[in-house]
Short mmCIF file of N, CA and C in Angstrom, two decimals:
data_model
loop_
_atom_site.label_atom_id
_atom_site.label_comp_id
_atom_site.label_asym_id
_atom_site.label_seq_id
_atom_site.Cartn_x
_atom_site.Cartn_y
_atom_site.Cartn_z
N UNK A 1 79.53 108.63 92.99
CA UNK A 1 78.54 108.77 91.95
C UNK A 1 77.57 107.59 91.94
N UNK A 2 78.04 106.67 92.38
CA UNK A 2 76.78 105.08 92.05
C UNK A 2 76.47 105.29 93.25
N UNK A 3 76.48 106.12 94.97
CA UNK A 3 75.88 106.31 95.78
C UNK A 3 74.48 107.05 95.04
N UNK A 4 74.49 108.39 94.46
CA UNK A 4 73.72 109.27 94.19
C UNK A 4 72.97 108.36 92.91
N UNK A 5 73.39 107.68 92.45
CA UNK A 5 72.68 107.10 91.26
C UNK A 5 71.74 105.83 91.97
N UNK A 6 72.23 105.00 92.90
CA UNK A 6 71.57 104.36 93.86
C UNK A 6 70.23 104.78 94.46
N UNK A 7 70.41 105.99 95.19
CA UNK A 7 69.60 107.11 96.29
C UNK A 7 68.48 107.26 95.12
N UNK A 8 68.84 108.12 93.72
CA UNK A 8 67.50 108.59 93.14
C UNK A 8 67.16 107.23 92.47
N UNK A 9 67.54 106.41 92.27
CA UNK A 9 66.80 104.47 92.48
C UNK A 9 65.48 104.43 92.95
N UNK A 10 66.23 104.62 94.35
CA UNK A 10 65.31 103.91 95.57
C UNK A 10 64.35 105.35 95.63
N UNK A 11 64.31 106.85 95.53
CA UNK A 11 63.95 107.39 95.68
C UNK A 11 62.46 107.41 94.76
N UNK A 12 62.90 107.02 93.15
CA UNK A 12 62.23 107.37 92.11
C UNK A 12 61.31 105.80 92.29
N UNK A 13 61.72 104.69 92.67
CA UNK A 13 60.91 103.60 92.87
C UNK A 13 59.70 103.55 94.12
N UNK A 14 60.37 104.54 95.04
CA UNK A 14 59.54 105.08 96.26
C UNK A 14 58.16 105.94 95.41
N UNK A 15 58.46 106.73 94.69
CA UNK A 15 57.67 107.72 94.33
C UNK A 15 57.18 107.02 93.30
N UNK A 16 57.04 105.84 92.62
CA UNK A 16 56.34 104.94 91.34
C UNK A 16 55.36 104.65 92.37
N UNK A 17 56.03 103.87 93.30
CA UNK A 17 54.77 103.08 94.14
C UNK A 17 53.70 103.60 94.58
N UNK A 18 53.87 105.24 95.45
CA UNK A 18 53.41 106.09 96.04
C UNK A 18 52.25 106.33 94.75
N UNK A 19 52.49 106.65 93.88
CA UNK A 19 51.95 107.23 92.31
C UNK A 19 50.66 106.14 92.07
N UNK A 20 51.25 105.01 91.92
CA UNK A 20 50.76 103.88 91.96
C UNK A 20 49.19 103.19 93.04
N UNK A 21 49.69 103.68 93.78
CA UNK A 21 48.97 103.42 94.86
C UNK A 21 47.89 104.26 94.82
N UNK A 22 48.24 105.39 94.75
CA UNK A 22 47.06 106.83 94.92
C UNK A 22 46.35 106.78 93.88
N UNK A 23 46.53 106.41 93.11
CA UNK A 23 46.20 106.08 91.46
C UNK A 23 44.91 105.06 92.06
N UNK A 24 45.32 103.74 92.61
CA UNK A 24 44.39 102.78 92.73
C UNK A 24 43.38 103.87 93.40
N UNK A 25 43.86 104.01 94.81
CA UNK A 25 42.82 104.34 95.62
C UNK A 25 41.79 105.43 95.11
N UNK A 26 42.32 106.39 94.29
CA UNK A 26 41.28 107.24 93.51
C UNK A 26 40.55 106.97 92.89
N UNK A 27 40.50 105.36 91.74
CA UNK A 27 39.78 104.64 91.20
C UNK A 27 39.05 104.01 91.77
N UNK A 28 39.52 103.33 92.71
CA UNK A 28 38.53 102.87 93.91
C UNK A 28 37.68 103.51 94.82
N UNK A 29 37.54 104.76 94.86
CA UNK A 29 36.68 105.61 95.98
C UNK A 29 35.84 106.26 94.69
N UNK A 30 36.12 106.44 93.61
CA UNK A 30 35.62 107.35 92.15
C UNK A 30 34.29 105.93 91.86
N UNK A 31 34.74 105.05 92.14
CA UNK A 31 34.31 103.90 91.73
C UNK A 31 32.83 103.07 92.86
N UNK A 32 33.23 103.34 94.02
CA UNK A 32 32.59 103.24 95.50
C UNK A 32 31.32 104.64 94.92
N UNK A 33 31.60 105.69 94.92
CA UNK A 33 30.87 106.80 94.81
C UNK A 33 30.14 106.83 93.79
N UNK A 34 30.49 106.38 92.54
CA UNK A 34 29.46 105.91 91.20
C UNK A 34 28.61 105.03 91.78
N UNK A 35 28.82 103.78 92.38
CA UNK A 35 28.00 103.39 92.81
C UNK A 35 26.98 103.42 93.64
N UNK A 36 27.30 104.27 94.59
CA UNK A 36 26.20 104.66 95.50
C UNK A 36 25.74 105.87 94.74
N UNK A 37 26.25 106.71 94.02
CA UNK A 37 25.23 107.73 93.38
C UNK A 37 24.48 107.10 92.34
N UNK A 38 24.68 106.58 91.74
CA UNK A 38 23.94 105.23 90.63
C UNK A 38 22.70 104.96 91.20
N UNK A 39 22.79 104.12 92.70
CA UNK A 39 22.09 103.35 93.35
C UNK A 39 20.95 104.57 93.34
N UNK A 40 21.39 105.71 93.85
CA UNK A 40 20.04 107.42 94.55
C UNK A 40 19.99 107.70 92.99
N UNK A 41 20.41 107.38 92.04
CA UNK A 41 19.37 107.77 90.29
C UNK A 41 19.89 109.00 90.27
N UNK A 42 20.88 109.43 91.23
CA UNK A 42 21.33 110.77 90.47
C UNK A 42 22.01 110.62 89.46
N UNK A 43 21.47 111.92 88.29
CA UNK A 43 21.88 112.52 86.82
C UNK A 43 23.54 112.77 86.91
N UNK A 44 23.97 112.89 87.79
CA UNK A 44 25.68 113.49 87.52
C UNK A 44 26.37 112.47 87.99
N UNK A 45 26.17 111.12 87.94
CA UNK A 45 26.60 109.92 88.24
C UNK A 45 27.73 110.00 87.61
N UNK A 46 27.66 109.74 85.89
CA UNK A 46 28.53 109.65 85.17
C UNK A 46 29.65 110.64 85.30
N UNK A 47 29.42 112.01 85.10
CA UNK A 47 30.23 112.94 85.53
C UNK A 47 31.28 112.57 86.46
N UNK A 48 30.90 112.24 87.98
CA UNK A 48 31.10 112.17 88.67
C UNK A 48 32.05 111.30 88.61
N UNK A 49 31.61 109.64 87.92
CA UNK A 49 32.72 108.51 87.92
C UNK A 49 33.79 109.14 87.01
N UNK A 50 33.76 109.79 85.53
CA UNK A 50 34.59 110.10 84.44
C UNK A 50 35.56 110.95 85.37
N UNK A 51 35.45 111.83 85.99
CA UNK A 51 36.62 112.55 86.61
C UNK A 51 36.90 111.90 87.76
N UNK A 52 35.93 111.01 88.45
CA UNK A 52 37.37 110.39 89.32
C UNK A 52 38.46 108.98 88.82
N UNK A 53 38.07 108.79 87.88
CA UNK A 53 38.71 107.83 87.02
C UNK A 53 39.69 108.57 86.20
N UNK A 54 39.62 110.28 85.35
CA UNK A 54 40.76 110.85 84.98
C UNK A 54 41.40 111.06 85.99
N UNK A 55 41.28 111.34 87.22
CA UNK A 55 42.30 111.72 88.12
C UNK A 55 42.90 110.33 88.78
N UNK A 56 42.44 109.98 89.09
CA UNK A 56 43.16 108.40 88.79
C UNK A 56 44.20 108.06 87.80
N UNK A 57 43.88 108.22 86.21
CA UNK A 57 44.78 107.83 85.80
C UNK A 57 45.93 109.05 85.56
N UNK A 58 45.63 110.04 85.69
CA UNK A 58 46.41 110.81 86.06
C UNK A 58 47.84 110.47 86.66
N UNK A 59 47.51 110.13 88.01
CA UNK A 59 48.47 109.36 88.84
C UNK A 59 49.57 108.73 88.13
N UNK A 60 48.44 107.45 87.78
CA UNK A 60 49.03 106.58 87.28
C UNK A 60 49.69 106.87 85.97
N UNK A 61 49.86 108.01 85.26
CA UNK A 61 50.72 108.25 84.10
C UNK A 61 51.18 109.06 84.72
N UNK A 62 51.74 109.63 85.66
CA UNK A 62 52.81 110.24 86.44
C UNK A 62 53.58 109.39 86.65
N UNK A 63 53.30 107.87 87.03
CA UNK A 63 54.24 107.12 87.60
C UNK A 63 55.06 106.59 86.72
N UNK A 64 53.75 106.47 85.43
CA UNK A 64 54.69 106.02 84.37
C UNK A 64 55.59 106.70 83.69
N UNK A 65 55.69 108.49 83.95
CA UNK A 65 56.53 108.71 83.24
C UNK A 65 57.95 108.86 84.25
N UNK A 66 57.81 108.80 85.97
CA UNK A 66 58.44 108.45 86.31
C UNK A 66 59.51 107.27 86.24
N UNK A 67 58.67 106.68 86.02
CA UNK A 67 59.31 105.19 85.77
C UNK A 67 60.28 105.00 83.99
N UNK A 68 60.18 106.26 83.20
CA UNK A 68 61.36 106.19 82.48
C UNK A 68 62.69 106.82 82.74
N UNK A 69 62.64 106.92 84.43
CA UNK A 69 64.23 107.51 84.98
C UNK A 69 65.19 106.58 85.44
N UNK A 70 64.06 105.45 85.42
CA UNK A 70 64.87 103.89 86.22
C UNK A 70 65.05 103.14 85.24
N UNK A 71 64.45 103.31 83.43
CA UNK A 71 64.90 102.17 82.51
C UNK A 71 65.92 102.11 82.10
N UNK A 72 66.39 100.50 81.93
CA UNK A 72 67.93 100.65 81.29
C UNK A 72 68.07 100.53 80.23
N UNK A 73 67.06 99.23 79.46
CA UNK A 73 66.97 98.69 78.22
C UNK A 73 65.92 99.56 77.14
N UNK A 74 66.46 99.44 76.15
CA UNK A 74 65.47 99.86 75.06
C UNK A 74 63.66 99.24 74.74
N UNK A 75 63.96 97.95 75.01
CA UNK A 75 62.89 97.45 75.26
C UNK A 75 62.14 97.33 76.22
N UNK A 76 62.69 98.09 77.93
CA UNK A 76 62.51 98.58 78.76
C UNK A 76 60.99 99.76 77.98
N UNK A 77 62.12 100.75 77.65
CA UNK A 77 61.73 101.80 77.35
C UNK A 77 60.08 102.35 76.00
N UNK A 78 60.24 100.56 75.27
CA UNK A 78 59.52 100.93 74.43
C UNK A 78 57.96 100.20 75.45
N UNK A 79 58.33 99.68 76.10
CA UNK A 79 56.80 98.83 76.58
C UNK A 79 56.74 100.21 77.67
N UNK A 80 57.38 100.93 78.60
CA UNK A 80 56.70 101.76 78.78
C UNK A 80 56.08 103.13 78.42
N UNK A 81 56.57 103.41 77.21
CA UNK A 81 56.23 104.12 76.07
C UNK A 81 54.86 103.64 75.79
N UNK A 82 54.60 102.80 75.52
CA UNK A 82 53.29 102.01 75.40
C UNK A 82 52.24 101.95 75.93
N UNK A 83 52.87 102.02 77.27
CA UNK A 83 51.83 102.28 78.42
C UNK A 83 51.26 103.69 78.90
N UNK A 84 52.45 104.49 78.21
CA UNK A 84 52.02 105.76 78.68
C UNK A 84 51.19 106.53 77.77
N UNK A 85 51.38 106.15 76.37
CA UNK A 85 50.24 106.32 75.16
C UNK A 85 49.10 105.88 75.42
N UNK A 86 48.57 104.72 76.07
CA UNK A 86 47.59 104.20 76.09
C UNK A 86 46.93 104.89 77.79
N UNK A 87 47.51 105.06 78.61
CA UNK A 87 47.12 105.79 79.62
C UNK A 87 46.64 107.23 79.16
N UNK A 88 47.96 107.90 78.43
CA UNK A 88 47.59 109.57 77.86
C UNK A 88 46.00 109.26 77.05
N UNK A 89 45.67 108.15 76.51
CA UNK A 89 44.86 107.81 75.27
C UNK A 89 43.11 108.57 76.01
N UNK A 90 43.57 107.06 77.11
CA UNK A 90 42.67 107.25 77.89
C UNK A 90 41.59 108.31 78.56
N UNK A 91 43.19 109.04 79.11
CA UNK A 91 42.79 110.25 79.87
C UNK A 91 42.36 111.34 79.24
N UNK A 92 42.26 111.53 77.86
CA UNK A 92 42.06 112.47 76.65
C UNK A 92 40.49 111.90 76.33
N UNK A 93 40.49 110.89 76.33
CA UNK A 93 38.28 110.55 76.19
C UNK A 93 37.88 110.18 76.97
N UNK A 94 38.68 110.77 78.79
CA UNK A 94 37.80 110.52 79.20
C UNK A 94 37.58 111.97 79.84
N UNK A 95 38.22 112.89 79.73
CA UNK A 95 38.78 114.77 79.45
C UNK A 95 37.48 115.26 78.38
N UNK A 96 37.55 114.01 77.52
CA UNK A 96 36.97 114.78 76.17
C UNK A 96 35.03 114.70 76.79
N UNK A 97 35.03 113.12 77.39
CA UNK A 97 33.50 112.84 77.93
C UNK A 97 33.01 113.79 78.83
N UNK A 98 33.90 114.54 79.90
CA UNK A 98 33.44 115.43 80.59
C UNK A 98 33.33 116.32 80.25
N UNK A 99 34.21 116.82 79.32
CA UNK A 99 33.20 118.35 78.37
C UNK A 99 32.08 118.39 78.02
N UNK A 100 32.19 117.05 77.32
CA UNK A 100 30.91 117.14 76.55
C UNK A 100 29.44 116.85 78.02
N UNK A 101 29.53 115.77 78.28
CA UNK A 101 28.86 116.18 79.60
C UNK A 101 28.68 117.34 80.17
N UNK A 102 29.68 118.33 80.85
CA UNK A 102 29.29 119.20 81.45
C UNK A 102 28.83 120.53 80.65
N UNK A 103 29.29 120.57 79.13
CA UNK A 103 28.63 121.23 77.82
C UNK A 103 27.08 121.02 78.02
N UNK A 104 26.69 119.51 78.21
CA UNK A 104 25.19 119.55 78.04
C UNK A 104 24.57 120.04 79.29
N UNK A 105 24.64 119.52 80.22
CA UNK A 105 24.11 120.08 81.41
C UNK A 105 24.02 121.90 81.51
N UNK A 106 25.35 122.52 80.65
CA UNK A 106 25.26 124.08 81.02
C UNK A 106 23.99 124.12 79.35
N UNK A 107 23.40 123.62 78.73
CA UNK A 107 23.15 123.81 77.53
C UNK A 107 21.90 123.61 78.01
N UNK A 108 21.67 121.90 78.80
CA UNK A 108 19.95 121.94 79.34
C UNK A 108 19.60 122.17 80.71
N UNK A 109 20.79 122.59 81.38
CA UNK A 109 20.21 123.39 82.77
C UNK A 109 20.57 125.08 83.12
#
């Protein structure tokens, strides 16, 4: 039993990192691409950065809720509780900015 409890360890810390990682890199290419669409004055700039930044954090609150399979402590548990409210927070205005964005565009185009 502490073999199999070991395995999904290393398994579930494999898959934080992985989470983690893809998370950055989506912010970082969402982020690369705002900028060069910024730079050409295109109108769907914003659009464009707001959803690659929700899918980004996306990720990254996958990992975090991964990461309550490996806590031991309560206080473990409440700081990543914390983090995952404030990630969910996030990802809800920035869900909410692209409606409304893509609301206006179907409203003035």
């Amino acid at each position: 039993m502490l073999f199999l409890e070991e395995m999904l360890r290393i398994i579930v810390n494999l898959a934080i990192l992985l989470f983690e990682y893809i998370g950055v890199g989506v912010i970082i290419s969402a982020g690369i691409r705002g900028i060069i669409h910024y730079v050409k004055r295109d109108p769907g700039t914003k659009l464009l950065l707001a959803k690659g930044l929700a899918m980004g954090l996306e990720f990254k609150l996958g990992s975090e809720i991964l990461r309550t399979v490996v806590v031991r402590e309560l206080s473990e548990i409440y700081i990543v509780a914390g983090i995952i409210v404030l990630r969910a927070i996030l990802t809800i205005l920035i869900h909410w900015e692209i409606k409304n964005d893509e609301g206006e565009k179907m409203a003035g185009g």
